[in-house]
Tab-separated table of C-alpha atoms and ligand atoms in Angstrom:
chain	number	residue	atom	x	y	z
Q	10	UNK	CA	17.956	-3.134	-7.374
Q	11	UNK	CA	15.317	-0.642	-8.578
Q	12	UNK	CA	12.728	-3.131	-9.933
Q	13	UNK	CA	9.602	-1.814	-12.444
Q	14	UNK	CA	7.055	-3.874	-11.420
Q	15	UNK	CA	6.306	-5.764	-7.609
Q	16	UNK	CA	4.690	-9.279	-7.565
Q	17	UNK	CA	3.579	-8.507	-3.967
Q	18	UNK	CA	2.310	-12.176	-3.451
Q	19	UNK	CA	4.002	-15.241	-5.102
Q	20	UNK	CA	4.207	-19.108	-4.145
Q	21	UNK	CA	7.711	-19.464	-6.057
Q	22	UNK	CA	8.773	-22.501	-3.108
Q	23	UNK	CA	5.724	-24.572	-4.402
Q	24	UNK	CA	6.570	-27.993	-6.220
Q	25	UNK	CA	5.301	-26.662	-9.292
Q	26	UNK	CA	8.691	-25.020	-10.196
Q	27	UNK	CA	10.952	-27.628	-8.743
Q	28	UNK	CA	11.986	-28.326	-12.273
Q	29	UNK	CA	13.184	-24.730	-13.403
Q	30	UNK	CA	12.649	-22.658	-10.050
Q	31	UNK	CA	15.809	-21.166	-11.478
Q	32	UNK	CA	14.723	-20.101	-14.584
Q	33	UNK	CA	11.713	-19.001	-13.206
Q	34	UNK	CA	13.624	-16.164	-10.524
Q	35	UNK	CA	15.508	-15.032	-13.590
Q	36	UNK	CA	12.865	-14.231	-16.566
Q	37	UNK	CA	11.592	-12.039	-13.126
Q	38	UNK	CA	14.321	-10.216	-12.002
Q	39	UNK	CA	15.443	-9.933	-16.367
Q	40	UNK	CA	12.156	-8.193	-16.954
Q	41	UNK	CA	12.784	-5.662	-13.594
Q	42	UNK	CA	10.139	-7.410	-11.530
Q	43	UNK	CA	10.737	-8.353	-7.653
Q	44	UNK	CA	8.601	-10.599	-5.561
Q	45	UNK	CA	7.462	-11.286	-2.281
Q	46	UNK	CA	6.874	-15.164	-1.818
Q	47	UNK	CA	4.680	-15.931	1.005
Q	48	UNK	CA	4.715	-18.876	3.033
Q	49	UNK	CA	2.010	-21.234	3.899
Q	50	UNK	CA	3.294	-23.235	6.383
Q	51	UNK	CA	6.803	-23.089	8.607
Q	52	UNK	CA	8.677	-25.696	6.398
Q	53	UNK	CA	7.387	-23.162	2.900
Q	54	UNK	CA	7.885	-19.661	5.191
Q	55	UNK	CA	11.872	-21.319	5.620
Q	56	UNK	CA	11.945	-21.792	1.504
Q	57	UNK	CA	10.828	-18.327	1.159
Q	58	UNK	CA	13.229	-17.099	3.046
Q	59	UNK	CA	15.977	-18.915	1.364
Q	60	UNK	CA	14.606	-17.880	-2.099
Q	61	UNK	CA	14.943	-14.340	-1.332
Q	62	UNK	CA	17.937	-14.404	0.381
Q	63	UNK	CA	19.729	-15.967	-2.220
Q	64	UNK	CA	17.769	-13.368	-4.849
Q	65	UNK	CA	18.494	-9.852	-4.763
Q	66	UNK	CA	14.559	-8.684	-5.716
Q	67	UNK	CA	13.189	-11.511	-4.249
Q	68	UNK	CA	11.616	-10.871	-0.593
Q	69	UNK	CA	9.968	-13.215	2.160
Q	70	UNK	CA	6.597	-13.086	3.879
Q	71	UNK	CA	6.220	-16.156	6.197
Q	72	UNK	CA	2.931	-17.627	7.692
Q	73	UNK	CA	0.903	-19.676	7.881
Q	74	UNK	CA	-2.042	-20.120	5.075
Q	75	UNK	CA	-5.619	-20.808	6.498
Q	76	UNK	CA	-5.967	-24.271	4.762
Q	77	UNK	CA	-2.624	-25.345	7.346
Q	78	UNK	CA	-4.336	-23.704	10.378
Q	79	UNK	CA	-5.290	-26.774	12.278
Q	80	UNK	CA	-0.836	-27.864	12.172
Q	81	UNK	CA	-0.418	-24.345	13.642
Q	82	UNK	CA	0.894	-24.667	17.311
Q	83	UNK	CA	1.753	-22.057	19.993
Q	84	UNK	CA	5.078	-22.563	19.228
Q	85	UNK	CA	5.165	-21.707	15.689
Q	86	UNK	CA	4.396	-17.845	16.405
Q	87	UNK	CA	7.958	-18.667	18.244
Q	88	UNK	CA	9.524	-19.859	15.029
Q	89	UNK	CA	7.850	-17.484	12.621
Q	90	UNK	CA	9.670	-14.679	14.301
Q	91	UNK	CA	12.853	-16.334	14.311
Q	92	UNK	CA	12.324	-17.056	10.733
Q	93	UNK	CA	11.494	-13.075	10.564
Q	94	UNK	CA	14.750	-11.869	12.029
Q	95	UNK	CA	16.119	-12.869	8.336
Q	96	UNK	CA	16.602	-9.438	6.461
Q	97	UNK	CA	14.693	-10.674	3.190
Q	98	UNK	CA	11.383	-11.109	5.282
Q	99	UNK	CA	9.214	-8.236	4.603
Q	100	UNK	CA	5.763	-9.481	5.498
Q	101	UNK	CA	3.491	-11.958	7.572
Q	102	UNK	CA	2.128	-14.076	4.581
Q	103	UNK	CA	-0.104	-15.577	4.028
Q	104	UNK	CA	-2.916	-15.677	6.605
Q	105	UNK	CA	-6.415	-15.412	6.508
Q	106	UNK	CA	-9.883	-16.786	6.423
Q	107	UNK	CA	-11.065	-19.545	4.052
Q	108	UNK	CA	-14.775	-20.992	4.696
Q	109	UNK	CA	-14.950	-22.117	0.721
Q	110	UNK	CA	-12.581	-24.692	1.046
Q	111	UNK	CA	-12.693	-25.183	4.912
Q	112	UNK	CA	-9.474	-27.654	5.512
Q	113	UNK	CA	-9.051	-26.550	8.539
Q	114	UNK	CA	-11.455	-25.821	11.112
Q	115	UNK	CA	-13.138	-22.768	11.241
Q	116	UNK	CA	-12.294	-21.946	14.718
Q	117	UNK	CA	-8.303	-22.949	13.959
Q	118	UNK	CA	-8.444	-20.565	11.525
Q	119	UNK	CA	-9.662	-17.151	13.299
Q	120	UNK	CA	-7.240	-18.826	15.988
Q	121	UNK	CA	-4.113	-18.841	13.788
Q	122	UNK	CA	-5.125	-15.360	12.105
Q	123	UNK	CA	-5.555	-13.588	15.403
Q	124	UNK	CA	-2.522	-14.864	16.647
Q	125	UNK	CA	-0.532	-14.354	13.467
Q	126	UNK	CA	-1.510	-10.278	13.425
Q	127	UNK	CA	-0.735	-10.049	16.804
Q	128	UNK	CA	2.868	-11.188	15.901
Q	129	UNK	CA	2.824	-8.759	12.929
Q	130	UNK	CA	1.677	-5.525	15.019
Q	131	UNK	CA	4.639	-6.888	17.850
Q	132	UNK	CA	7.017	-7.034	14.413
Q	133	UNK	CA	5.852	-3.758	12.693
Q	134	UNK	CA	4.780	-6.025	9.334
Q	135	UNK	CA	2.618	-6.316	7.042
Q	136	UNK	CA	0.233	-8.654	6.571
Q	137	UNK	CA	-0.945	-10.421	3.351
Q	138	UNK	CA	-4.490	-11.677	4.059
Q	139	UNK	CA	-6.255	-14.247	2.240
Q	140	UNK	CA	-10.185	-14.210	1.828
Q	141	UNK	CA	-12.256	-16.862	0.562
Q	142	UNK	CA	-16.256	-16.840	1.206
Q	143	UNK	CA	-14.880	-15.407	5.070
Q	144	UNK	CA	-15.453	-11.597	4.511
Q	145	UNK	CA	-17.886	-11.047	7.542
Q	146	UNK	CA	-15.846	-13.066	9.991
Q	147	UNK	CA	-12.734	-11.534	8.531
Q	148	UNK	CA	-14.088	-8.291	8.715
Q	149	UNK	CA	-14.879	-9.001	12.029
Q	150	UNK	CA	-11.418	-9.891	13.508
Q	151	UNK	CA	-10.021	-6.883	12.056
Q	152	UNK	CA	-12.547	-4.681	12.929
Q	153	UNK	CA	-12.478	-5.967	16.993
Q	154	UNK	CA	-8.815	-5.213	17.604
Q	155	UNK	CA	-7.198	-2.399	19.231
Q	156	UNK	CA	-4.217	-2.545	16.904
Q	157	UNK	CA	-4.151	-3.452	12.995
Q	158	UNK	CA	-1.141	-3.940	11.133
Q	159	UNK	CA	-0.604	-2.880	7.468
Q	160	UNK	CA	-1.077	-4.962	4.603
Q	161	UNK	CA	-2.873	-6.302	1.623
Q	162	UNK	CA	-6.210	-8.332	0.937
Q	163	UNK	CA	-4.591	-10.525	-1.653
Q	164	UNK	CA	-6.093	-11.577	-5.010
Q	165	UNK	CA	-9.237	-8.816	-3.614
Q	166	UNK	CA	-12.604	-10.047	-5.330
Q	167	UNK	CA	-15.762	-7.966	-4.259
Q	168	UNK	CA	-17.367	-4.601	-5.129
Q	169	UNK	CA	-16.417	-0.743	-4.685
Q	170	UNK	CA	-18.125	-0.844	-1.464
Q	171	UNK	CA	-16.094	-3.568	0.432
Q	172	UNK	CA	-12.950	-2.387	-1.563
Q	173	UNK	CA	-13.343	0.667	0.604
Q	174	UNK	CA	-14.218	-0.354	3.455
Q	175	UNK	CA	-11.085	-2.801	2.906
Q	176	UNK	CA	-8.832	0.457	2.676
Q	177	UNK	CA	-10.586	2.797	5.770
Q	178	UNK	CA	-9.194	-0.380	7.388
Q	179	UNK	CA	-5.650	0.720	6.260
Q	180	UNK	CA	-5.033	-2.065	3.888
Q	181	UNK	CA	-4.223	-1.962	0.683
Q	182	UNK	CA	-6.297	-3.940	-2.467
Q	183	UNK	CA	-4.120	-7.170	-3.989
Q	184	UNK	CA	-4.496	-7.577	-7.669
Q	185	UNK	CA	-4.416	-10.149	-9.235
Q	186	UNK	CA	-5.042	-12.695	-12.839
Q	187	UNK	CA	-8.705	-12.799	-12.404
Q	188	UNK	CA	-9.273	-9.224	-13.145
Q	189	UNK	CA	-8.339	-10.602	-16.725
Q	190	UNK	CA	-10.641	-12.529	-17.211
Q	191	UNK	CA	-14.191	-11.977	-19.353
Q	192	UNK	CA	-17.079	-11.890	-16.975
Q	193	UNK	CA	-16.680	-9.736	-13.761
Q	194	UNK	CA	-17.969	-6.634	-14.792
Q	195	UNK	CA	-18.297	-5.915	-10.587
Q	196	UNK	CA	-14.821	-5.622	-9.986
Q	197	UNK	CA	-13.744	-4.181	-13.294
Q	198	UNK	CA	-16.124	-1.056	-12.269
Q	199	UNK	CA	-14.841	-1.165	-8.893
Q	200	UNK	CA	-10.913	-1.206	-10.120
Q	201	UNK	CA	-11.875	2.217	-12.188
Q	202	UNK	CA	-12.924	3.761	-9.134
Q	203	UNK	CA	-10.156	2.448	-6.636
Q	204	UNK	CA	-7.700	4.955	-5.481
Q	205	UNK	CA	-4.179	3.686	-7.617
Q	206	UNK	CA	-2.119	4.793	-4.439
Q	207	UNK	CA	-3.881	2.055	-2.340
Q	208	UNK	CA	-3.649	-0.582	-5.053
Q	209	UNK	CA	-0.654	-3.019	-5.403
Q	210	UNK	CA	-0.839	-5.633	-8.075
Q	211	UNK	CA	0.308	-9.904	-7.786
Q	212	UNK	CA	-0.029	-13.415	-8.965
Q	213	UNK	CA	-0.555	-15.509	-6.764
Q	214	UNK	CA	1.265	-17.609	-8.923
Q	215	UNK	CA	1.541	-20.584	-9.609
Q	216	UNK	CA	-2.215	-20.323	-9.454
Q	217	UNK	CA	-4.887	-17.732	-11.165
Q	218	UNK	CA	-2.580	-17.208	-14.073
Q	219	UNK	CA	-4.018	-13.981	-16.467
Q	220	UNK	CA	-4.835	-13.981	-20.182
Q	221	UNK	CA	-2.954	-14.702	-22.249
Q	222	UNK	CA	-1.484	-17.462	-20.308
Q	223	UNK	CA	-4.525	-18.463	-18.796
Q	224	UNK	CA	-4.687	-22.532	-18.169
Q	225	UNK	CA	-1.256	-22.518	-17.846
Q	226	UNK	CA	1.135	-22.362	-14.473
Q	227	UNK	CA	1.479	-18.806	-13.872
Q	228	UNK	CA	5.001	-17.234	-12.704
Q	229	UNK	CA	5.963	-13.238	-11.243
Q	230	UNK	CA	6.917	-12.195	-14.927
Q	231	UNK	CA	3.199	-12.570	-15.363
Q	232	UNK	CA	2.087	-9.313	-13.229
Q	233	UNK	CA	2.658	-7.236	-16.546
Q	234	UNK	CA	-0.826	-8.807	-17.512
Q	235	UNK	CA	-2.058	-7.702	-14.442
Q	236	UNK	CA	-0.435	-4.243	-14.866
Q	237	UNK	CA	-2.143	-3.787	-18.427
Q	238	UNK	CA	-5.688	-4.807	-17.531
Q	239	UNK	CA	-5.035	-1.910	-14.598
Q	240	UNK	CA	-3.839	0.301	-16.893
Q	241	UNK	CA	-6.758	-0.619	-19.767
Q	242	UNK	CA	-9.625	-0.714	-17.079
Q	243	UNK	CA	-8.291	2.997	-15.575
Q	244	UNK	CA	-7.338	4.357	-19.128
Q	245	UNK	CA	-3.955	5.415	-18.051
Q	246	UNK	CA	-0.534	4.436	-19.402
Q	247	UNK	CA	0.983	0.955	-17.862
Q	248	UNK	CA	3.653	3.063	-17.157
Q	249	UNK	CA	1.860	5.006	-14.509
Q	250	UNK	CA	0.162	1.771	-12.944
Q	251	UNK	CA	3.372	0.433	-12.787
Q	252	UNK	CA	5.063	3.434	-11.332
Q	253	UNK	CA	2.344	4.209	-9.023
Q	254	UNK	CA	1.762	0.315	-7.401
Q	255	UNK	CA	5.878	-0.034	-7.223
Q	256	UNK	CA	5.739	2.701	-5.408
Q	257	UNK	CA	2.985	1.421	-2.870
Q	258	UNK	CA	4.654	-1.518	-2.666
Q	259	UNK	CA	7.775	-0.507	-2.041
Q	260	UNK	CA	6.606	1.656	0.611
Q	261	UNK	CA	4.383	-0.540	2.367
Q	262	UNK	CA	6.685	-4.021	2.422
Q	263	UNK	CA	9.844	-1.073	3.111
Q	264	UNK	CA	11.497	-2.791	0.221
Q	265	UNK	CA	14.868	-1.150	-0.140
Q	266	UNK	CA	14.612	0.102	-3.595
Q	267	UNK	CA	18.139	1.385	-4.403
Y	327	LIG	NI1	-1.406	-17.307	-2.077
């Protein structure tokens, strides 16, 4: 299914759209835009999985998220790549650093993330990596190891500088409803100098939902927000944003695009 637009990071499985999940997976896939929905945990990476296998346009990442690194075990690097064996599973999502919130240890979490991009260099996936008031330590892990997979910083929040140094790492930027809001002149400057070929654009949904729909749950028929605040910021057509960060996406995740 040759989709316009790629939600590269959604949270579709969550609760929030246990009433109209449905519904939800349709207005996406109506409007030509696929999504990856990452999992935070094995029992969420299995939902993903089941979401997108049951969706043509819908694709997995499973993982587990740093605020459910202290209920990560040895064995669940076992079950993650069982889990990945599944066709629909494109990524090893979401994993990370987060020292804001902290609800996990900070040593359970560089514990979980090491392990968790050692599975995704012995997989050949990408990674989706979360960052949250963690860049030096996160920097850190990537920078010590021989081998780094692919991937995305998700929902990327910092100047042009650490954008950069970001994508010399091979990754590309995430995207995401924030950069629609009033206020962070930092990273709109930064977005205008961004290469577009390493950018790929998300939700994060059900969470940092973009004007106009700000305050409200957000959902993967959102991105086109995201997509014209690119666009607006750049001073280029959506058209080519959207071209040019399907593209990336599509090649990155190896999303089969016919
Ligand atoms: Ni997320």
């Amino acid at each position: 299914m040759k989709m316009k637009l790629i939600d590269t990071h959604a949270h579709v499985d969550m609760g929030h759209y246990d009433d109209d999940r449905e519904e939800v997976v349709e207005r996406a896939l109506g409007d030509e835009t696929g999504f990856i929905n990452m999992g935070l945990n094995i029992d969420s990476s299995k939902k993903s999985v089941d979401l997108a296998e049951a969706n043509e346009g819908v694709y997995a990442g499973v993982g587990f998220h740093p605020h459910e690194a202290s209920n990560f075990e040895s064995s669940d690097s076992g079950r993650l790549k069982q889990l990945s064996q599944s066709d629909s599973v494109v990524a090893i999502g979401e994993i990370g650093l987060d020292y804001y919130r902290d609800n996990s240890p900070r040593e359970d979490q560089r514990e979980a993330f090491r392990t968790q991009l050692d599975l995704a260099c012995e997989l050949g996936l990408p990674v989706s990596v979360h960052n949250r008031s963690s860049t030096e330590d996160l920097l850190r892990l990537l920078k010590e190891r021989d081998e780094l997979p692919s991937g995305v910083t998700h929902s990327f929040f910092g100047d042009y500088e650490l954008g950069m140094e970001f994508i010399d790492l091979g990754l590309h930027l995430g995207l995401s409803g924030p950069l629609t809001f009033d206020g962070d002149d930092e990273l709109n400057r930064a977005v205008k100098r961004f290469p577009l070929d390493h950018l790929v654009l998300e939700t994060d949904c059900p969470f940092l939902t973009p004007v106009p729909h700000r305050g409200k749950r957000n959902e993967p028929s959102y991105v086109r927000h995201v997509a014209d605040e690119v666009a607006n910021i750049k001073g280029i057509s959506r058209e080519e944003v959207a071209e040019i960060t399907t593209e990336n996406a599509m090649g990155l995740f190896d999303l089969n695009g016919e």
